[in-house]
């Protein structure tokens, strides 16, 4: 693994906020690492292809990147916020019910985060 890929992998693994490619780039720049945006994109694609990081797609928002530790996500349908949640591993029950050999799965539960819920309630109150 090249030096930039290792730095990017370390950045993703240390992150708790599911950074976008641009956020990874800005983080590296702040640390004094000289990389181009293209280098970040290429290394993220390579790390993802090798199964070393996860890519979390949220419709309407840039792709986010995450570590590969087994966990699931809550995804706010309004602002795109991602929250890690630890749910039961469903692999065995899916295999039992379907008869299929499950390689992996990603579970993203769509919800409305507290801030967006509060904003919606406030907006509704103004219209009543």
mmCIF file of N, CA and C in Angstrom:
data_model
loop_
_atom_site.group_PDB
_atom_site.id
_atom_site.type_symbol
_atom_site.label_atom_id
_atom_site.label_comp_id
_atom_site.label_asym_id
_atom_site.label_seq_id
_atom_site.Cartn_x
_atom_site.Cartn_y
_atom_site.Cartn_z
ATOM 1 N N UNK A 1 0.859 -1.178 0.000
ATOM 2 C CA UNK A 1 0.000 0.000 0.000
ATOM 3 C C UNK A 1 0.901 1.236 0.000
ATOM 4 N N UNK A 2 0.553 2.203 -0.860
ATOM 5 C CA UNK A 2 1.378 3.411 -0.909
ATOM 6 C C UNK A 2 1.121 4.302 0.308
ATOM 7 N N UNK A 3 2.008 5.261 0.494
ATOM 8 C CA UNK A 3 1.962 6.126 1.677
ATOM 9 C C UNK A 3 0.636 6.900 1.765
ATOM 10 N N UNK A 4 0.191 7.465 0.636
ATOM 11 C CA UNK A 4 -1.062 8.232 0.653
ATOM 12 C C UNK A 4 -2.257 7.351 0.987
ATOM 13 N N UNK A 5 -2.281 6.153 0.431
ATOM 14 C CA UNK A 5 -3.384 5.231 0.723
ATOM 15 C C UNK A 5 -3.414 4.897 2.209
ATOM 16 N N UNK A 6 -2.249 4.673 2.805
ATOM 17 C CA UNK A 6 -2.187 4.352 4.230
ATOM 18 C C UNK A 6 -2.675 5.523 5.079
ATOM 19 N N UNK A 7 -2.270 6.733 4.709
ATOM 20 C CA UNK A 7 -2.705 7.923 5.451
ATOM 21 C C UNK A 7 -4.224 8.085 5.340
ATOM 22 N N UNK A 8 -4.766 7.866 4.152
ATOM 23 C CA UNK A 8 -6.213 7.989 3.947
ATOM 24 C C UNK A 8 -6.954 6.898 4.711
ATOM 25 N N UNK A 9 -6.437 5.678 4.676
ATOM 26 C CA UNK A 9 -7.046 4.580 5.439
ATOM 27 C C UNK A 9 -7.036 4.900 6.932
ATOM 28 N N UNK A 10 -5.913 5.381 7.434
ATOM 29 C CA UNK A 10 -5.822 5.747 8.855
ATOM 30 C C UNK A 10 -6.819 6.854 9.201
ATOM 31 N N UNK A 11 -6.974 7.810 8.292
ATOM 32 C CA UNK A 11 -7.914 8.916 8.508
ATOM 33 C C UNK A 11 -9.349 8.395 8.600
ATOM 34 N N UNK A 12 -9.729 7.511 7.684
ATOM 35 C CA UNK A 12 -11.085 6.943 7.697
ATOM 36 C C UNK A 12 -11.300 6.123 8.967
ATOM 37 N N UNK A 13 -10.324 5.297 9.313
ATOM 38 C CA UNK A 13 -10.474 4.434 10.490
ATOM 39 C C UNK A 13 -10.536 5.224 11.793
ATOM 40 N N UNK A 14 -9.911 6.397 11.831
ATOM 41 C CA UNK A 14 -9.918 7.220 13.041
ATOM 42 C C UNK A 14 -11.146 8.129 13.112
ATOM 43 N N UNK A 15 -11.851 8.252 12.008
ATOM 44 C CA UNK A 15 -12.980 9.174 11.932
ATOM 45 C C UNK A 15 -14.242 8.553 12.528
ATOM 46 N N UNK A 16 -15.052 9.403 13.132
ATOM 47 C CA UNK A 16 -16.355 8.955 13.642
ATOM 48 C C UNK A 16 -17.498 9.672 12.935
ATOM 49 N N UNK A 17 -17.162 10.503 11.937
ATOM 50 C CA UNK A 17 -18.206 11.319 11.308
ATOM 51 C C UNK A 17 -18.446 11.031 9.827
ATOM 52 N N UNK A 18 -17.993 9.885 9.324
ATOM 53 C CA UNK A 18 -18.292 9.465 7.955
ATOM 54 C C UNK A 18 -17.940 10.551 6.940
ATOM 55 N N UNK A 19 -16.652 10.856 6.773
ATOM 56 C CA UNK A 19 -16.259 11.975 5.914
ATOM 57 C C UNK A 19 -16.501 11.715 4.428
ATOM 58 N N UNK A 20 -16.713 12.812 3.699
ATOM 59 C CA UNK A 20 -16.758 12.772 2.242
ATOM 60 C C UNK A 20 -15.318 12.822 1.733
ATOM 61 N N UNK A 21 -15.141 12.616 0.436
ATOM 62 C CA UNK A 21 -13.802 12.721 -0.153
ATOM 63 C C UNK A 21 -13.231 14.115 0.086
ATOM 64 N N UNK A 22 -14.053 15.134 -0.071
ATOM 65 C CA UNK A 22 -13.585 16.501 0.146
ATOM 66 C C UNK A 22 -13.162 16.714 1.600
ATOM 67 N N UNK A 23 -13.904 16.174 2.541
ATOM 68 C CA UNK A 23 -13.534 16.310 3.952
ATOM 69 C C UNK A 23 -12.227 15.588 4.254
ATOM 70 N N UNK A 24 -12.008 14.421 3.631
ATOM 71 C CA UNK A 24 -10.737 13.713 3.797
ATOM 72 C C UNK A 24 -9.611 14.586 3.258
ATOM 73 N N UNK A 25 -9.805 15.140 2.068
ATOM 74 C CA UNK A 25 -8.799 16.011 1.452
ATOM 75 C C UNK A 25 -8.469 17.193 2.369
ATOM 76 N N UNK A 26 -9.489 17.878 2.871
ATOM 77 C CA UNK A 26 -9.265 19.037 3.742
ATOM 78 C C UNK A 26 -8.566 18.638 5.038
ATOM 79 N N UNK A 27 -8.921 17.482 5.589
ATOM 80 C CA UNK A 27 -8.269 16.992 6.807
ATOM 81 C C UNK A 27 -6.780 16.755 6.556
ATOM 82 N N UNK A 28 -6.464 16.120 5.435
ATOM 83 C CA UNK A 28 -5.061 15.853 5.108
ATOM 84 C C UNK A 28 -4.304 17.152 4.880
ATOM 85 N N UNK A 29 -4.934 18.092 4.194
ATOM 86 C CA UNK A 29 -4.315 19.393 3.934
ATOM 87 C C UNK A 29 -4.010 20.113 5.252
ATOM 88 N N UNK A 30 -4.958 20.073 6.199
ATOM 89 C CA UNK A 30 -4.755 20.697 7.516
ATOM 90 C C UNK A 30 -3.586 20.072 8.261
ATOM 91 N N UNK A 31 -3.363 18.771 8.037
ATOM 92 C CA UNK A 31 -2.255 18.066 8.696
ATOM 93 C C UNK A 31 -0.934 18.256 7.961
ATOM 94 N N UNK A 32 -0.957 18.981 6.843
ATOM 95 C CA UNK A 32 0.264 19.234 6.091
ATOM 96 C C UNK A 32 0.604 18.173 5.061
ATOM 97 N N UNK A 33 -0.319 17.254 4.799
ATOM 98 C CA UNK A 33 -0.096 16.221 3.790
ATOM 99 C C UNK A 33 -0.407 16.812 2.422
ATOM 100 N N UNK A 34 0.561 16.743 1.525
ATOM 101 C CA UNK A 34 0.381 17.312 0.189
ATOM 102 C C UNK A 34 -0.170 16.246 -0.752
ATOM 103 N N UNK A 35 -1.469 16.337 -1.022
ATOM 104 C CA UNK A 35 -2.133 15.437 -1.963
ATOM 105 C C UNK A 35 -3.120 16.251 -2.790
ATOM 106 N N UNK A 36 -3.433 15.750 -3.962
ATOM 107 C CA UNK A 36 -4.455 16.389 -4.787
ATOM 108 C C UNK A 36 -5.803 15.728 -4.498
ATOM 109 N N UNK A 37 -6.846 16.404 -4.911
ATOM 110 C CA UNK A 37 -8.188 15.841 -4.754
ATOM 111 C C UNK A 37 -8.292 14.544 -5.550
ATOM 112 N N UNK A 38 -7.680 14.503 -6.741
ATOM 113 C CA UNK A 38 -7.708 13.288 -7.568
ATOM 114 C C UNK A 38 -7.038 12.124 -6.845
ATOM 115 N N UNK A 39 -5.939 12.397 -6.137
ATOM 116 C CA UNK A 39 -5.248 11.349 -5.372
ATOM 117 C C UNK A 39 -6.159 10.799 -4.287
ATOM 118 N N UNK A 40 -6.888 11.686 -3.624
ATOM 119 C CA UNK A 40 -7.820 11.243 -2.579
ATOM 120 C C UNK A 40 -8.905 10.364 -3.197
ATOM 121 N N UNK A 41 -9.524 10.827 -4.278
ATOM 122 C CA UNK A 41 -10.574 10.033 -4.936
ATOM 123 C C UNK A 41 -10.047 8.676 -5.390
ATOM 124 N N UNK A 42 -8.881 8.664 -6.029
ATOM 125 C CA UNK A 42 -8.313 7.406 -6.532
ATOM 126 C C UNK A 42 -8.006 6.435 -5.399
ATOM 127 N N UNK A 43 -7.447 6.942 -4.312
ATOM 128 C CA UNK A 43 -7.119 6.068 -3.184
ATOM 129 C C UNK A 43 -8.366 5.587 -2.460
ATOM 130 N N UNK A 44 -9.381 6.435 -2.323
ATOM 131 C CA UNK A 44 -10.640 5.992 -1.722
ATOM 132 C C UNK A 44 -11.261 4.881 -2.564
ATOM 133 N N UNK A 45 -11.248 5.049 -3.887
ATOM 134 C CA UNK A 45 -11.803 4.019 -4.778
ATOM 135 C C UNK A 45 -11.032 2.714 -4.640
ATOM 136 N N UNK A 46 -9.716 2.799 -4.554
ATOM 137 C CA UNK A 46 -8.881 1.604 -4.416
ATOM 138 C C UNK A 46 -9.105 0.919 -3.069
ATOM 139 N N UNK A 47 -9.151 1.698 -1.995
ATOM 140 C CA UNK A 47 -9.379 1.132 -0.659
ATOM 141 C C UNK A 47 -10.755 0.476 -0.581
ATOM 142 N N UNK A 48 -11.755 1.096 -1.207
ATOM 143 C CA UNK A 48 -13.102 0.528 -1.235
ATOM 144 C C UNK A 48 -13.117 -0.773 -2.032
ATOM 145 N N UNK A 49 -12.471 -0.769 -3.192
ATOM 146 C CA UNK A 49 -12.430 -1.969 -4.047
ATOM 147 C C UNK A 49 -11.747 -3.138 -3.340
ATOM 148 N N UNK A 50 -10.788 -2.833 -2.481
ATOM 149 C CA UNK A 50 -10.069 -3.875 -1.737
ATOM 150 C C UNK A 50 -10.806 -4.292 -0.464
ATOM 151 N N UNK A 51 -11.935 -3.639 -0.166
ATOM 152 C CA UNK A 51 -12.710 -3.979 1.025
ATOM 153 C C UNK A 51 -12.114 -3.450 2.314
ATOM 154 N N UNK A 52 -11.252 -2.433 2.213
ATOM 155 C CA UNK A 52 -10.604 -1.891 3.406
ATOM 156 C C UNK A 52 -11.393 -0.753 4.041
ATOM 157 N N UNK A 53 -12.315 -0.158 3.278
ATOM 158 C CA UNK A 53 -13.219 0.873 3.796
ATOM 159 C C UNK A 53 -14.604 0.618 3.206
ATOM 160 N N UNK A 54 -15.604 1.242 3.812
ATOM 161 C CA UNK A 54 -16.972 1.173 3.298
ATOM 162 C C UNK A 54 -17.313 2.504 2.646
ATOM 163 N N UNK A 55 -18.128 2.427 1.609
ATOM 164 C CA UNK A 55 -18.678 3.633 0.997
ATOM 165 C C UNK A 55 -20.157 3.642 1.338
ATOM 166 N N UNK A 56 -20.630 4.752 1.886
ATOM 167 C CA UNK A 56 -22.037 4.873 2.255
ATOM 168 C C UNK A 56 -22.669 5.912 1.334
ATOM 169 N N UNK A 57 -23.583 5.452 0.496
ATOM 170 C CA UNK A 57 -24.270 6.345 -0.439
ATOM 171 C C UNK A 57 -25.570 6.829 0.187
ATOM 172 N N UNK A 58 -25.744 8.133 0.202
ATOM 173 C CA UNK A 58 -26.975 8.753 0.687
ATOM 174 C C UNK A 58 -27.520 9.581 -0.473
ATOM 175 N N UNK A 59 -28.683 9.217 -1.020
ATOM 176 C CA UNK A 59 -29.219 9.938 -2.175
ATOM 177 C C UNK A 59 -29.279 11.448 -1.944
ATOM 178 N N UNK A 60 -28.760 12.195 -2.921
ATOM 179 C CA UNK A 60 -28.775 13.652 -2.835
ATOM 180 C C UNK A 60 -27.584 14.251 -2.117
ATOM 181 N N UNK A 61 -26.675 13.411 -1.636
ATOM 182 C CA UNK A 61 -25.505 13.882 -0.896
ATOM 183 C C UNK A 61 -24.261 13.170 -1.423
ATOM 184 N N UNK A 62 -23.068 13.763 -1.221
ATOM 185 C CA UNK A 62 -21.838 13.083 -1.656
ATOM 186 C C UNK A 62 -21.644 11.764 -0.904
ATOM 187 N N UNK A 63 -20.969 10.811 -1.563
ATOM 188 C CA UNK A 63 -20.647 9.549 -0.892
ATOM 189 C C UNK A 63 -19.844 9.828 0.364
ATOM 190 N N UNK A 64 -20.057 9.008 1.376
ATOM 191 C CA UNK A 64 -19.333 9.113 2.642
ATOM 192 C C UNK A 64 -18.525 7.843 2.814
ATOM 193 N N UNK A 65 -17.486 7.897 3.627
ATOM 194 C CA UNK A 65 -16.599 6.749 3.819
ATOM 195 C C UNK A 65 -16.522 6.398 5.288
ATOM 196 N N UNK A 66 -16.339 5.099 5.547
ATOM 197 C CA UNK A 66 -16.434 4.593 6.908
ATOM 198 C C UNK A 66 -15.522 3.388 7.062
ATOM 199 N N UNK A 67 -15.237 3.050 8.304
ATOM 200 C CA UNK A 67 -14.442 1.850 8.582
ATOM 201 C C UNK A 67 -15.287 0.605 8.332
ATOM 202 N N UNK A 68 -14.639 -0.544 8.319
ATOM 203 C CA UNK A 68 -15.345 -1.788 7.984
ATOM 204 C C UNK A 68 -15.813 -2.571 9.209
ATOM 205 N N UNK A 69 -15.676 -1.996 10.388
ATOM 206 C CA UNK A 69 -16.193 -2.648 11.586
ATOM 207 C C UNK A 69 -17.694 -2.876 11.410
ATOM 208 N N UNK A 70 -18.177 -4.057 11.780
ATOM 209 C CA UNK A 70 -19.588 -4.413 11.593
ATOM 210 C C UNK A 70 -20.500 -3.466 12.373
ATOM 211 N N UNK A 71 -21.262 -2.659 11.648
ATOM 212 C CA UNK A 71 -22.275 -1.782 12.237
ATOM 213 C C UNK A 71 -23.212 -1.308 11.131
ATOM 214 N N UNK A 72 -24.307 -0.716 11.528
ATOM 215 C CA UNK A 72 -25.304 -0.221 10.591
ATOM 216 C C UNK A 72 -25.447 1.287 10.775
ATOM 217 N N UNK A 73 -26.329 1.895 9.987
ATOM 218 C CA UNK A 73 -26.465 3.352 10.023
ATOM 219 C C UNK A 73 -27.919 3.800 10.060
ATOM 220 N N UNK A 74 -28.148 4.894 10.780
ATOM 221 C CA UNK A 74 -29.365 5.677 10.647
ATOM 222 C C UNK A 74 -29.009 6.800 9.678
ATOM 223 N N UNK A 75 -29.878 7.066 8.704
ATOM 224 C CA UNK A 75 -29.624 8.095 7.702
ATOM 225 C C UNK A 75 -30.805 9.056 7.694
ATOM 226 N N UNK A 76 -30.560 10.314 8.048
ATOM 227 C CA UNK A 76 -31.639 11.306 8.050
ATOM 228 C C UNK A 76 -32.036 11.611 6.607
ATOM 229 N N UNK A 77 -33.327 11.454 6.307
ATOM 230 C CA UNK A 77 -33.800 11.685 4.942
ATOM 231 C C UNK A 77 -33.780 13.157 4.566
ATOM 232 N N UNK A 78 -33.677 14.034 5.548
ATOM 233 C CA UNK A 78 -33.709 15.462 5.277
ATOM 234 C C UNK A 78 -32.313 16.059 5.115
ATOM 235 N N UNK A 79 -31.430 15.842 6.084
ATOM 236 C CA UNK A 79 -30.106 16.483 6.063
ATOM 237 C C UNK A 79 -28.976 15.534 5.693
ATOM 238 N N UNK A 80 -29.251 14.228 5.621
ATOM 239 C CA UNK A 80 -28.218 13.264 5.247
ATOM 240 C C UNK A 80 -27.311 12.828 6.377
ATOM 241 N N UNK A 81 -27.582 13.276 7.596
ATOM 242 C CA UNK A 81 -26.750 12.895 8.741
ATOM 243 C C UNK A 81 -26.708 11.379 8.889
ATOM 244 N N UNK A 82 -25.510 10.859 9.150
ATOM 245 C CA UNK A 82 -25.316 9.426 9.393
ATOM 246 C C UNK A 82 -24.990 9.210 10.853
ATOM 247 N N UNK A 83 -25.630 8.229 11.450
ATOM 248 C CA UNK A 83 -25.364 7.862 12.835
ATOM 249 C C UNK A 83 -25.111 6.363 12.874
ATOM 250 N N UNK A 84 -24.004 5.958 13.500
ATOM 251 C CA UNK A 84 -23.711 4.536 13.661
ATOM 252 C C UNK A 84 -24.652 3.923 14.687
ATOM 253 N N UNK A 85 -25.157 2.730 14.378
ATOM 254 C CA UNK A 85 -25.949 1.959 15.331
ATOM 255 C C UNK A 85 -25.460 0.517 15.308
ATOM 256 N N UNK A 86 -25.475 -0.108 16.453
ATOM 257 C CA UNK A 86 -25.086 -1.514 16.547
ATOM 258 C C UNK A 86 -26.341 -2.351 16.702
ATOM 259 N N UNK A 87 -26.695 -3.028 15.639
ATOM 260 C CA UNK A 87 -27.859 -3.903 15.643
ATOM 261 C C UNK A 87 -27.390 -5.342 15.551
ATOM 262 N N UNK A 88 -28.292 -6.242 15.821
ATOM 263 C CA UNK A 88 -28.004 -7.669 15.691
ATOM 264 C C UNK A 88 -27.515 -7.952 14.270
ATOM 265 N N UNK A 89 -26.534 -8.829 14.139
ATOM 266 C CA UNK A 89 -26.062 -9.261 12.820
ATOM 267 C C UNK A 89 -27.120 -10.194 12.237
ATOM 268 N N UNK A 90 -27.693 -9.802 11.110
ATOM 269 C CA UNK A 90 -28.784 -10.555 10.491
ATOM 270 C C UNK A 90 -28.317 -11.622 9.510
ATOM 271 N N UNK A 91 -27.007 -11.813 9.356
ATOM 272 C CA UNK A 91 -26.482 -12.739 8.353
ATOM 273 C C UNK A 91 -27.074 -14.133 8.490
ATOM 274 N N UNK A 92 -27.020 -14.707 9.693
ATOM 275 C CA UNK A 92 -27.511 -16.075 9.878
ATOM 276 C C UNK A 92 -29.002 -16.197 9.582
ATOM 277 N N UNK A 93 -29.801 -15.248 10.047
ATOM 278 C CA UNK A 93 -31.246 -15.353 9.816
ATOM 279 C C UNK A 93 -31.586 -15.162 8.336
ATOM 280 N N UNK A 94 -30.866 -14.291 7.638
ATOM 281 C CA UNK A 94 -31.107 -14.115 6.201
ATOM 282 C C UNK A 94 -30.731 -15.386 5.453
ATOM 283 N N UNK A 95 -29.596 -15.973 5.807
ATOM 284 C CA UNK A 95 -29.162 -17.217 5.163
ATOM 285 C C UNK A 95 -30.166 -18.336 5.418
ATOM 286 N N UNK A 96 -30.631 -18.435 6.655
ATOM 287 C CA UNK A 96 -31.592 -19.478 7.015
ATOM 288 C C UNK A 96 -32.901 -19.282 6.246
ATOM 289 N N UNK A 97 -33.393 -18.055 6.192
ATOM 290 C CA UNK A 97 -34.672 -17.782 5.535
ATOM 291 C C UNK A 97 -34.603 -17.871 4.015
ATOM 292 N N UNK A 98 -33.464 -17.511 3.444
ATOM 293 C CA UNK A 98 -33.367 -17.458 1.982
ATOM 294 C C UNK A 98 -32.638 -18.641 1.366
ATOM 295 N N UNK A 99 -31.827 -19.331 2.167
ATOM 296 C CA UNK A 99 -31.014 -20.412 1.638
ATOM 297 C C UNK A 99 -29.814 -19.914 0.856
ATOM 298 N N UNK A 100 -29.593 -18.612 0.846
ATOM 299 C CA UNK A 100 -28.481 -18.013 0.105
ATOM 300 C C UNK A 100 -27.272 -17.835 1.013
ATOM 301 N N UNK A 101 -26.097 -17.892 0.429
ATOM 302 C CA UNK A 101 -24.860 -17.630 1.167
ATOM 303 C C UNK A 101 -24.623 -16.119 1.155
ATOM 304 N N UNK A 102 -24.765 -15.470 2.287
ATOM 305 C CA UNK A 102 -24.605 -14.023 2.381
ATOM 306 C C UNK A 102 -23.122 -13.696 2.514
ATOM 307 N N UNK A 103 -22.644 -12.821 1.646
ATOM 308 C CA UNK A 103 -21.246 -12.384 1.691
ATOM 309 C C UNK A 103 -21.121 -11.183 2.616
ATOM 310 N N UNK A 104 -22.001 -10.222 2.452
ATOM 311 C CA UNK A 104 -22.024 -9.048 3.322
ATOM 312 C C UNK A 104 -23.340 -8.317 3.093
ATOM 313 N N UNK A 105 -23.631 -7.370 3.958
ATOM 314 C CA UNK A 105 -24.784 -6.504 3.739
ATOM 315 C C UNK A 105 -24.546 -5.186 4.448
ATOM 316 N N UNK A 106 -25.203 -4.148 3.949
ATOM 317 C CA UNK A 106 -25.177 -2.831 4.570
ATOM 318 C C UNK A 106 -26.616 -2.446 4.855
ATOM 319 N N UNK A 107 -26.888 -2.096 6.099
ATOM 320 C CA UNK A 107 -28.234 -1.697 6.485
ATOM 321 C C UNK A 107 -28.225 -0.213 6.821
ATOM 322 N N UNK A 108 -28.989 0.555 6.056
ATOM 323 C CA UNK A 108 -29.170 1.976 6.314
ATOM 324 C C UNK A 108 -30.641 2.201 6.615
ATOM 325 N N UNK A 109 -30.937 2.618 7.831
ATOM 326 C CA UNK A 109 -32.310 2.868 8.258
ATOM 327 C C UNK A 109 -32.586 4.362 8.084
ATOM 328 N N UNK A 110 -33.577 4.686 7.265
ATOM 329 C CA UNK A 110 -33.930 6.082 7.023
ATOM 330 C C UNK A 110 -34.780 6.594 8.183
ATOM 331 N N UNK A 111 -34.437 7.791 8.654
ATOM 332 C CA UNK A 111 -35.179 8.384 9.775
ATOM 333 C C UNK A 111 -35.136 9.897 9.637
ATOM 334 N N UNK A 112 -35.737 10.602 10.558
ATOM 335 C CA UNK A 112 -35.660 12.049 10.639
ATOM 336 C C UNK A 112 -34.941 12.370 11.939
ATOM 337 N N UNK A 113 -33.773 13.002 11.833
ATOM 338 C CA UNK A 113 -32.959 13.271 13.023
ATOM 339 C C UNK A 113 -33.674 14.276 13.936
ATOM 340 N N UNK A 114 -33.265 14.351 15.201
ATOM 341 C CA UNK A 114 -33.938 15.258 16.143
ATOM 342 C C UNK A 114 -33.940 16.720 15.688
ATOM 343 N N UNK A 115 -32.836 17.188 15.107
ATOM 344 C CA UNK A 115 -32.765 18.581 14.660
ATOM 345 C C UNK A 115 -33.754 18.848 13.528
ATOM 346 N N UNK A 116 -33.830 17.921 12.571
ATOM 347 C CA UNK A 116 -34.771 18.093 11.457
ATOM 348 C C UNK A 116 -36.211 17.932 11.925
ATOM 349 N N UNK A 117 -36.442 17.044 12.884
ATOM 350 C CA UNK A 117 -37.783 16.888 13.452
ATOM 351 C C UNK A 117 -38.207 18.178 14.130
ATOM 352 N N UNK A 118 -37.295 18.762 14.917
ATOM 353 C CA UNK A 118 -37.603 20.007 15.620
ATOM 354 C C UNK A 118 -37.862 21.142 14.634
ATOM 355 N N UNK A 119 -37.049 21.208 13.586
ATOM 356 C CA UNK A 119 -37.241 22.252 12.574
ATOM 357 C C UNK A 119 -38.584 22.085 11.878
ATOM 358 N N UNK A 120 -38.967 20.852 11.602
ATOM 359 C CA UNK A 120 -40.250 20.580 10.945
ATOM 360 C C UNK A 120 -41.407 20.946 11.871
ATOM 361 N N UNK A 121 -41.297 20.599 13.149
ATOM 362 C CA UNK A 121 -42.346 20.929 14.121
ATOM 363 C C UNK A 121 -42.471 22.445 14.237
ATOM 364 N N UNK A 122 -41.343 23.144 14.296
ATOM 365 C CA UNK A 122 -41.362 24.602 14.372
ATOM 366 C C UNK A 122 -41.996 25.228 13.147
ATOM 367 N N UNK A 123 -41.685 24.679 11.969
ATOM 368 C CA UNK A 123 -42.255 25.180 10.720
ATOM 369 C C UNK A 123 -43.759 24.932 10.689
ATOM 370 N N UNK A 124 -44.189 23.742 11.144
ATOM 371 C CA UNK A 124 -45.617 23.421 11.189
ATOM 372 C C UNK A 124 -46.358 24.360 12.138
ATOM 373 N N UNK A 125 -45.720 24.712 13.255
ATOM 374 C CA UNK A 125 -46.347 25.598 14.231
ATOM 375 C C UNK A 125 -46.559 26.994 13.637
ATOM 376 N N UNK A 126 -45.637 27.441 12.780
ATOM 377 C CA UNK A 126 -45.776 28.749 12.151
ATOM 378 C C UNK A 126 -46.945 28.791 11.170
ATOM 379 N N UNK A 127 -47.244 27.651 10.558
ATOM 380 C CA UNK A 127 -48.315 27.590 9.565
ATOM 381 C C UNK A 127 -49.685 27.351 10.189
ATOM 382 N N UNK A 128 -49.755 27.105 11.478
ATOM 383 C CA UNK A 128 -51.051 26.845 12.138
ATOM 384 C C UNK A 128 -51.581 28.061 12.826
#
